[in-house]
PDB file of C-alpha atoms in Angstrom:
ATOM      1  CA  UNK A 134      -2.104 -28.637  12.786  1.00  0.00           C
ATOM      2  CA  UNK A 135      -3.783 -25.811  11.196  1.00  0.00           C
ATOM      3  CA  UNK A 136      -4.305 -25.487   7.747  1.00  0.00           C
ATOM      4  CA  UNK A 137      -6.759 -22.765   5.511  1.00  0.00           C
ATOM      5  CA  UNK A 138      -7.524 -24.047   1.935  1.00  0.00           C
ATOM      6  CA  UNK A 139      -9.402 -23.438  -1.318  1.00  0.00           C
ATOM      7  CA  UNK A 140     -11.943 -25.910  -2.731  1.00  0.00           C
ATOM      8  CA  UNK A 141     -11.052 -25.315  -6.111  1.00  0.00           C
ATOM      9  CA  UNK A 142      -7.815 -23.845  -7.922  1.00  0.00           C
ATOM     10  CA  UNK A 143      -9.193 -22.135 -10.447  1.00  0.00           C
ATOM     11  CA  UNK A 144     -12.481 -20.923 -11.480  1.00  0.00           C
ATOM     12  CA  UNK A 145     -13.514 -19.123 -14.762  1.00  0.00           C
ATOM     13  CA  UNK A 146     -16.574 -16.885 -15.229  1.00  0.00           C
ATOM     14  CA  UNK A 147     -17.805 -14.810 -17.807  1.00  0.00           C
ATOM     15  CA  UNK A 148     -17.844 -11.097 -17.297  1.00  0.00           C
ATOM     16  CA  UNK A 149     -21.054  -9.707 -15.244  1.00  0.00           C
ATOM     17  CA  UNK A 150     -21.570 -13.036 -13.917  1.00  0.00           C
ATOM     18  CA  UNK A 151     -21.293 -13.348  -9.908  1.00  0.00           C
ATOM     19  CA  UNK A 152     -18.338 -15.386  -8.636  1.00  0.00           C
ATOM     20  CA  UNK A 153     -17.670 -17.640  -5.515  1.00  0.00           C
ATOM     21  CA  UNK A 154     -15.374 -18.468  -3.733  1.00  0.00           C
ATOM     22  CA  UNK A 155     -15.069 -20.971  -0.938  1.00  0.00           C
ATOM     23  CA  UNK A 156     -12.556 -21.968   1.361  1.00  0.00           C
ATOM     24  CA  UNK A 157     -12.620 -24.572   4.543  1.00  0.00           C
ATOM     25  CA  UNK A 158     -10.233 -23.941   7.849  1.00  0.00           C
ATOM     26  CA  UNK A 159      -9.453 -25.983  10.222  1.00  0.00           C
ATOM     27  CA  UNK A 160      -8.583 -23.941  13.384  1.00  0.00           C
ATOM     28  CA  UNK A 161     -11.810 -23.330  15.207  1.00  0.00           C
ATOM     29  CA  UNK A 162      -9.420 -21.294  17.451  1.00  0.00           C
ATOM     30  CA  UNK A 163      -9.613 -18.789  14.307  1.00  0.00           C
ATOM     31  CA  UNK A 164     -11.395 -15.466  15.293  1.00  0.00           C
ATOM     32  CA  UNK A 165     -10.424 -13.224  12.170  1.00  0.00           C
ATOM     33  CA  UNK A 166     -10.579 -14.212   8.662  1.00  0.00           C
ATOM     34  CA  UNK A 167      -9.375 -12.563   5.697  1.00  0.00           C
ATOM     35  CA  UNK A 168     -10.050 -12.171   1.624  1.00  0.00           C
ATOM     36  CA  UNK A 169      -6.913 -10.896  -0.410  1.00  0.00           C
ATOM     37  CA  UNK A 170      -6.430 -10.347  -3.912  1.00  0.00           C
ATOM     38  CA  UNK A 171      -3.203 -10.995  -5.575  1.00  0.00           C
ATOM     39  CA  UNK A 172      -2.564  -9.978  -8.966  1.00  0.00           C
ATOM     40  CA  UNK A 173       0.790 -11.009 -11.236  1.00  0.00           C
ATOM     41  CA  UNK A 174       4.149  -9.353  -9.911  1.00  0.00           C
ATOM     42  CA  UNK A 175       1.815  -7.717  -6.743  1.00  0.00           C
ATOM     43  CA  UNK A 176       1.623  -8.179  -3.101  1.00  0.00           C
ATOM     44  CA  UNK A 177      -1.630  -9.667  -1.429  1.00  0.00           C
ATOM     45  CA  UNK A 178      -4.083  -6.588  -1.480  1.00  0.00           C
ATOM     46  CA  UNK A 179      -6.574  -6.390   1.357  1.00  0.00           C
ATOM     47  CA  UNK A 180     -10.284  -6.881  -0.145  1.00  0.00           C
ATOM     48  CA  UNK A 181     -12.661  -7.987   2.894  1.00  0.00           C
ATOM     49  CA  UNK A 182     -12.188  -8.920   6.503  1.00  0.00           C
ATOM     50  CA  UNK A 183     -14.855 -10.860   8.934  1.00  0.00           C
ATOM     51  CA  UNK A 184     -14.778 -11.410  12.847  1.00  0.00           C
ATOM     52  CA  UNK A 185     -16.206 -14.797  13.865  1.00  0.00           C
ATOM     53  CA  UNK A 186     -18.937 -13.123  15.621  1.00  0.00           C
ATOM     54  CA  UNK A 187     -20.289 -12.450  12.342  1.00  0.00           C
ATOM     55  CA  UNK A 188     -22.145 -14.546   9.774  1.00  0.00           C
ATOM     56  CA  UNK A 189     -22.042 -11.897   6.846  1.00  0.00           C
ATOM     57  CA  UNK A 190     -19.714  -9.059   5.640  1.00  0.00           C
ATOM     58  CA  UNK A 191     -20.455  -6.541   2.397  1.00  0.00           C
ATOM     59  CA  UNK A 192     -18.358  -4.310   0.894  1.00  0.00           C
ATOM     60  CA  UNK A 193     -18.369  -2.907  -2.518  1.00  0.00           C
ATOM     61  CA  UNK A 194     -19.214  -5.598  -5.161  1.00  0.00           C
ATOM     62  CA  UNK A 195     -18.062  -8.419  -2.386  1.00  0.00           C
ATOM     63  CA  UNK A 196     -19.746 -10.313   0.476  1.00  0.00           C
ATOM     64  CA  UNK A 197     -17.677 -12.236   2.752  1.00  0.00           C
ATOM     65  CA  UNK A 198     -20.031 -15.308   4.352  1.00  0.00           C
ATOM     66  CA  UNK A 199     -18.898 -17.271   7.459  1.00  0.00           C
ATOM     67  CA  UNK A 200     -20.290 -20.835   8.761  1.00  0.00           C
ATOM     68  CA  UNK A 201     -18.270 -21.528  11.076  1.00  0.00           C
ATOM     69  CA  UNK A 202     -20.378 -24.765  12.153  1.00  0.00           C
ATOM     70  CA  UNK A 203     -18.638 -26.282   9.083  1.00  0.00           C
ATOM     71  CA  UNK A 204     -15.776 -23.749   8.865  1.00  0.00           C
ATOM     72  CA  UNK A 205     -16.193 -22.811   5.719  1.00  0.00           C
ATOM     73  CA  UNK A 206     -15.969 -19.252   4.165  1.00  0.00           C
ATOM     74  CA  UNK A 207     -17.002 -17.618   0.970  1.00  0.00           C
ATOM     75  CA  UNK A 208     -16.397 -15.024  -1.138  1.00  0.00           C
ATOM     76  CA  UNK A 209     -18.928 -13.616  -3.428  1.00  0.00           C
ATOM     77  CA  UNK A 210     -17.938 -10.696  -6.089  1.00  0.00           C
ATOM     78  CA  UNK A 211     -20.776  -9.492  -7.720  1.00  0.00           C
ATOM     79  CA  UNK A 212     -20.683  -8.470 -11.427  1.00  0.00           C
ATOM     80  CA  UNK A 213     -17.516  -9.738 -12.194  1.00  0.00           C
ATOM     81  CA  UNK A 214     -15.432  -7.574 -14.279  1.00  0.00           C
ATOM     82  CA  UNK A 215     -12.248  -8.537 -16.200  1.00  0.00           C
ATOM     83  CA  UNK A 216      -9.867  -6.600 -13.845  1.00  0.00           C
ATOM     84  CA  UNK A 217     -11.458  -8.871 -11.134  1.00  0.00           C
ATOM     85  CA  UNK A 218      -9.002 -11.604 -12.819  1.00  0.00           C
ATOM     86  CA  UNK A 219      -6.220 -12.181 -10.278  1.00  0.00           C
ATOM     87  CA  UNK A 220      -5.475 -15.049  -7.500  1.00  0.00           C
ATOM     88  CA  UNK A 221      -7.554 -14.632  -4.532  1.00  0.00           C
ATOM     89  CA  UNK A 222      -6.457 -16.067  -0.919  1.00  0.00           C
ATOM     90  CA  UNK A 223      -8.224 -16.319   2.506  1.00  0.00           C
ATOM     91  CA  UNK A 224      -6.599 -16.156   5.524  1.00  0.00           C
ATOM     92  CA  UNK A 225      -7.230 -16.576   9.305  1.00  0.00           C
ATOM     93  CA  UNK A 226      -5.400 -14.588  12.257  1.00  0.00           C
ATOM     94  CA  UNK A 227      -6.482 -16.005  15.890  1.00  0.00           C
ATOM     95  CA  UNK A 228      -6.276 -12.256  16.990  1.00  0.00           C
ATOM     96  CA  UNK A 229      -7.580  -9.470  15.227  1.00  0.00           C
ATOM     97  CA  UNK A 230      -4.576  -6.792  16.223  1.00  0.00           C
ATOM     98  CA  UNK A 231      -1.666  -8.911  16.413  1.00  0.00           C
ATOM     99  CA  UNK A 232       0.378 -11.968  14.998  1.00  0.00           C
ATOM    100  CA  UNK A 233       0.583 -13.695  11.675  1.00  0.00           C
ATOM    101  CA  UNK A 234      -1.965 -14.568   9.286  1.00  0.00           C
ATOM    102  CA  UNK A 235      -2.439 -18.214   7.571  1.00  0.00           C
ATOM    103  CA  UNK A 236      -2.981 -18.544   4.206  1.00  0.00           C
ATOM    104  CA  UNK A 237      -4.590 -21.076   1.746  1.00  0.00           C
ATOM    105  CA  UNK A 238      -3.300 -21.786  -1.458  1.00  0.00           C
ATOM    106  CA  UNK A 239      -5.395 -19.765  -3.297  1.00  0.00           C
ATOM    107  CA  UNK A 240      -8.080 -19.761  -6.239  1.00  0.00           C
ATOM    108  CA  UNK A 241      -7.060 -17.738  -9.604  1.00  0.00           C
ATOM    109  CA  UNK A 242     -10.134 -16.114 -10.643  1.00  0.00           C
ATOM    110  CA  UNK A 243     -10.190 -15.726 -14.492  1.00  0.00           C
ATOM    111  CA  UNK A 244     -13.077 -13.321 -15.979  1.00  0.00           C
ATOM    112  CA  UNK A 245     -14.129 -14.200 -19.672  1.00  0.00           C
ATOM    113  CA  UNK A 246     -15.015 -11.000 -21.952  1.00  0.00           C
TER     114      UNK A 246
ATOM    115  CA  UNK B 130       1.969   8.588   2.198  1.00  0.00           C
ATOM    116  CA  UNK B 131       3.335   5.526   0.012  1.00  0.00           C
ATOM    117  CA  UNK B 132       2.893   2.128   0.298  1.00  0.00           C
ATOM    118  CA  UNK B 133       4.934  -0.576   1.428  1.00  0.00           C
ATOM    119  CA  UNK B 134       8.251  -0.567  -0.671  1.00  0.00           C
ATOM    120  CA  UNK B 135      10.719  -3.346  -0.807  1.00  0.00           C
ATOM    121  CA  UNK B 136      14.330  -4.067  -2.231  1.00  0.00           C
ATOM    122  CA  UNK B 137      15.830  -5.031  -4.499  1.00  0.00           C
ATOM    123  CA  UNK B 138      12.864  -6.412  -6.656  1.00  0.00           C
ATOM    124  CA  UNK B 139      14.578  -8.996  -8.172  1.00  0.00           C
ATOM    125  CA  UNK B 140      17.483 -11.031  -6.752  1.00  0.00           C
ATOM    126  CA  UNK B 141      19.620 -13.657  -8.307  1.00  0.00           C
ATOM    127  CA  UNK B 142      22.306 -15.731  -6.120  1.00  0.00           C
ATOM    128  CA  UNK B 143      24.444 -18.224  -6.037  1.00  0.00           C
ATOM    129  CA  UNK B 144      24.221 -21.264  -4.275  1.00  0.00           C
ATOM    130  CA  UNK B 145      25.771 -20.198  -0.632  1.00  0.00           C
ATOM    131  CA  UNK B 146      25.515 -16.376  -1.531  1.00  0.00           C
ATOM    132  CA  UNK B 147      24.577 -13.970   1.897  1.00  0.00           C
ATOM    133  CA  UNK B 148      21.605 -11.963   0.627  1.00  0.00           C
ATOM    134  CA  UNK B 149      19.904  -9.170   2.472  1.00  0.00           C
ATOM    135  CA  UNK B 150      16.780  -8.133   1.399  1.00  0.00           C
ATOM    136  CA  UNK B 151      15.193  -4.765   2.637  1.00  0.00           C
ATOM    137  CA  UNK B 152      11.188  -3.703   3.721  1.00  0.00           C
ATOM    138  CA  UNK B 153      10.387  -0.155   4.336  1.00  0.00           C
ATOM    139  CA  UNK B 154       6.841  -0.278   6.114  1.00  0.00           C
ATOM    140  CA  UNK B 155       4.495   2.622   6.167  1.00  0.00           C
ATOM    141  CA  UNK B 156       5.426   5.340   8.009  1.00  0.00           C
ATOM    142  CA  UNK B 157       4.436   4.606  11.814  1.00  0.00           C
ATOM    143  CA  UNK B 158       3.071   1.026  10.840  1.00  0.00           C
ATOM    144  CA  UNK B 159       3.957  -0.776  14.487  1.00  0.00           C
ATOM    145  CA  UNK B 160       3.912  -4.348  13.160  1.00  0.00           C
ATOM    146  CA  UNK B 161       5.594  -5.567  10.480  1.00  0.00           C
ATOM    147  CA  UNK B 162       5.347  -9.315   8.665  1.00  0.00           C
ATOM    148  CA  UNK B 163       7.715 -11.149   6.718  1.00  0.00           C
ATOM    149  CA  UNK B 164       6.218 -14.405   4.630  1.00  0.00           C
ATOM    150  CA  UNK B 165       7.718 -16.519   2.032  1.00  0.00           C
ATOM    151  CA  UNK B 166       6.009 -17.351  -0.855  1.00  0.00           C
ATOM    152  CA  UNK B 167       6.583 -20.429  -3.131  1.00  0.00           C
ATOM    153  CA  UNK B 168       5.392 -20.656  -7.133  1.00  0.00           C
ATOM    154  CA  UNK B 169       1.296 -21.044  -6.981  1.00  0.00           C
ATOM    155  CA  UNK B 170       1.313 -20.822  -3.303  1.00  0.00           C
ATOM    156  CA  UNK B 171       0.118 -18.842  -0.751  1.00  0.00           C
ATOM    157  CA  UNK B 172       2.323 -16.822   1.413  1.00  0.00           C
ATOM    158  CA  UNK B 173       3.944 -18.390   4.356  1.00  0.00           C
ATOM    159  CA  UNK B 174       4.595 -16.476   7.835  1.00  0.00           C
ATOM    160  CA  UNK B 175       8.181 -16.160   8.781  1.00  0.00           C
ATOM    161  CA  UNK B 176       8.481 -13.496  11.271  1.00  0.00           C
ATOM    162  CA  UNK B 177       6.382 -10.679  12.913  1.00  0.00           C
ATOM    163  CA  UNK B 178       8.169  -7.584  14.787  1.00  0.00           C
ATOM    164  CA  UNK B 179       5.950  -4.926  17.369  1.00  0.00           C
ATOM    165  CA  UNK B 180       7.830  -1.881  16.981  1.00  0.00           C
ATOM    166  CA  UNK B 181      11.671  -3.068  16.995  1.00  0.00           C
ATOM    167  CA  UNK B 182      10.810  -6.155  19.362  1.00  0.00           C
ATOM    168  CA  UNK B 183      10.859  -9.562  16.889  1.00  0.00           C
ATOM    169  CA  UNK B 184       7.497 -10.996  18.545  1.00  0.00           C
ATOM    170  CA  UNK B 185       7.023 -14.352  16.678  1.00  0.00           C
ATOM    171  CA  UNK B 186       9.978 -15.888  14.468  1.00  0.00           C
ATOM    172  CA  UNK B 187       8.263 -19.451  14.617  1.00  0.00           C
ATOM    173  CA  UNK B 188       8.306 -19.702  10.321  1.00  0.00           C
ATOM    174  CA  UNK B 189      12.098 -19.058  10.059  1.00  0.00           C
ATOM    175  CA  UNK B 190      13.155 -22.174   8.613  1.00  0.00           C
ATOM    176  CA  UNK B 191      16.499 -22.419   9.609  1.00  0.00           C
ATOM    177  CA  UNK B 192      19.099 -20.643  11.259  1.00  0.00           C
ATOM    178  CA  UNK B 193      20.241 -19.395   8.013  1.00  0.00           C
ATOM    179  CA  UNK B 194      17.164 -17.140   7.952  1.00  0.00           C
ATOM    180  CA  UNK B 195      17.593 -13.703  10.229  1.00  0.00           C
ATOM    181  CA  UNK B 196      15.313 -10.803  10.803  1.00  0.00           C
ATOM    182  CA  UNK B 197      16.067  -7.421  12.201  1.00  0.00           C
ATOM    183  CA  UNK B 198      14.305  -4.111  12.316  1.00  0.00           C
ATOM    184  CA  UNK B 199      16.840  -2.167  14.743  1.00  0.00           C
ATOM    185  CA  UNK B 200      14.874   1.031  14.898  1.00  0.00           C
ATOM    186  CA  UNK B 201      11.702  -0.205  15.026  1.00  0.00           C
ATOM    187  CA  UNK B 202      11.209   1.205  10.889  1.00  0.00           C
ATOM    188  CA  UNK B 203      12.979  -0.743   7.987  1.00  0.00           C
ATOM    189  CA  UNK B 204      13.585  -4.332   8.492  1.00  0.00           C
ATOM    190  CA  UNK B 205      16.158  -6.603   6.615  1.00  0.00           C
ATOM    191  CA  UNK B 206      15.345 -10.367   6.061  1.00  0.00           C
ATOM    192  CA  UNK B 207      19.019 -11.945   5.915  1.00  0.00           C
ATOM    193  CA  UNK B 208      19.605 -15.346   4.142  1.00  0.00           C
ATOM    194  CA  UNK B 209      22.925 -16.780   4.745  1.00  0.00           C
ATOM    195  CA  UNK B 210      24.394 -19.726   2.488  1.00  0.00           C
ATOM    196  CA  UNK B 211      21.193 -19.654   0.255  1.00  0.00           C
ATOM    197  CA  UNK B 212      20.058 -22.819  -1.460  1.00  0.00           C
ATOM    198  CA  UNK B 213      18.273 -23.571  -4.002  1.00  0.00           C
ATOM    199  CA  UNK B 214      15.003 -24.278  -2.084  1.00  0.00           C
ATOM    200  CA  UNK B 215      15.214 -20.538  -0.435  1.00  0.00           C
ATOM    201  CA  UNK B 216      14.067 -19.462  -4.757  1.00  0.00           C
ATOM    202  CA  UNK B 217      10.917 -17.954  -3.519  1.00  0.00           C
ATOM    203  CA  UNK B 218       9.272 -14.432  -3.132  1.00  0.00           C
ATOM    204  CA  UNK B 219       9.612 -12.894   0.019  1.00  0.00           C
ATOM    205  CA  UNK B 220       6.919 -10.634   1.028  1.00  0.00           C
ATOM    206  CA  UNK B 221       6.757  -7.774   4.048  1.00  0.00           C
ATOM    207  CA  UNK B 222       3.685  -6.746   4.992  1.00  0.00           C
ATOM    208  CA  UNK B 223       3.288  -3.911   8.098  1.00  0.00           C
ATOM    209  CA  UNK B 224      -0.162  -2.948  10.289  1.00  0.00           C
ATOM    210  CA  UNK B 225      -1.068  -0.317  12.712  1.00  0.00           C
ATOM    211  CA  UNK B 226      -3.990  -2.752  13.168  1.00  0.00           C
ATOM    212  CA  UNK B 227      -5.771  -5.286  11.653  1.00  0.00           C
ATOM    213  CA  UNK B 228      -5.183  -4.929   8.360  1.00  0.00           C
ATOM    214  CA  UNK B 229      -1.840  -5.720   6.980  1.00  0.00           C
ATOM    215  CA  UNK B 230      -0.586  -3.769   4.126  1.00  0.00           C
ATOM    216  CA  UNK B 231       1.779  -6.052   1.404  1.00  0.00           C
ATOM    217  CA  UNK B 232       4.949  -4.645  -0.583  1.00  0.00           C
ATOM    218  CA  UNK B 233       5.097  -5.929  -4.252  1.00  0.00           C
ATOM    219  CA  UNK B 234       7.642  -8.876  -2.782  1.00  0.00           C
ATOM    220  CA  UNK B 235      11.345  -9.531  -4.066  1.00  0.00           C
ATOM    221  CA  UNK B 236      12.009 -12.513  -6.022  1.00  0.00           C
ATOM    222  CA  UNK B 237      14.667 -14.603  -5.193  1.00  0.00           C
ATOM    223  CA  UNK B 238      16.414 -17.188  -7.460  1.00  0.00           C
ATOM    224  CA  UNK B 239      18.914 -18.835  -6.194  1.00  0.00           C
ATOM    225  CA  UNK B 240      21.270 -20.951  -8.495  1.00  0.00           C
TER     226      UNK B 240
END
């Protein structure tokens, strides 16, 4: 079946360093893949999205990467900052407008003053 | 102009308790998601509705789990006889495209 997961549960930075983030799927149905951010008591909050006719995605401070010979995304956060600290999930949809999205297990991302 | 709300926030039951839990989506959000999420897990899809139509109910995991959105606005996520391994937050999420937009979840602890 599918599955999306996280190479590493946690990971702990200090503050201005760059973070990464990885995470391996195994649909290569997948077309639309996902980075949320999920802080304590919160819901999922949207942070970068990536079509799979793209390699490379930047937004503010983040840069999603896509290999999708190995299936493998990445997300990069530059200058970490302490409010960066929070649990951070990928997550594939097949289409881009419509139906569910799968979700790894997540990665809690702590930032070290 | 407010995000996704849910309710109640918190929910305890007893073991076979009804509970009805409540999503109000952004205003003229077409899709709305329901997921389940378990203690350091990621959230798991239940149910999807288009409008009032319930699209994809493929991660209900039993018959004790119902979803409705009558009106095509707020939906209710029904769990009848709850047991212990329904303890979980459930989270609604609604789209007007790609993007889905997640309420803050209700906890559910079932005893």
């Amino acid at each position: 079946g599918e599955s999306v997961g996280l190479h590493l549960p946690t990971l702990s930075v200090q503050e201005g360093d760059n973070s990464i983030i990885n995470c391996a799927y195994s649909n290569s149905a997948s077309d639309y893949f996902i980075w949320y951010k999920q802080e304590s008591g919160k819901g999922p909050q949207f942070i970068i999205d990536i079509r799979s006719n793209m390699d490379k995605r930047q937004g503010q401070r983040v840069t999603v990467l896509l290999n999708k010979t190995v299936k493998h995304l990445s997300l990069q956060i530059a200058a970490t900052q302490p409010g960066d600290s929070a649990v951070y999930f990928c997550a594939e949809k097949r289409n881009t407008n419509a139906g569910k999205s799968t979700f790894g297990d997540g990665t809690t991302l702590t930032v070290k003053p | 102009g407010a995000g996704v709300s849910q309710s109640p926030r918190y929910k305890v039951a007893k073991r076979g308790q009804d509970v009805a839990l409540r999503c109000d989506p952004i205003s003229g959000h077409v899709s709305l998601f329901w997921y389940q999420q378990a203690l350091g897990q990621g959230p798991e899809f239940l149910t999807y509705f288009q409008n009032e139509a319930q699209l994809d109910k493929s991660g209900l995991p039993s018959d004790r789990f119902f979803a409705e959105r009558p009106e095509g606005s707020v939906s209710t996520l029904k769990i009848q006889r709850t047991q212990q391994e329904d303890s979980a937050v459930y989270l609604c999420a609604s789209s007007r495209g790609e993007t889905q937009y997640f309420g803050p979840g209700t906890r559910l602890l079932v005893l």
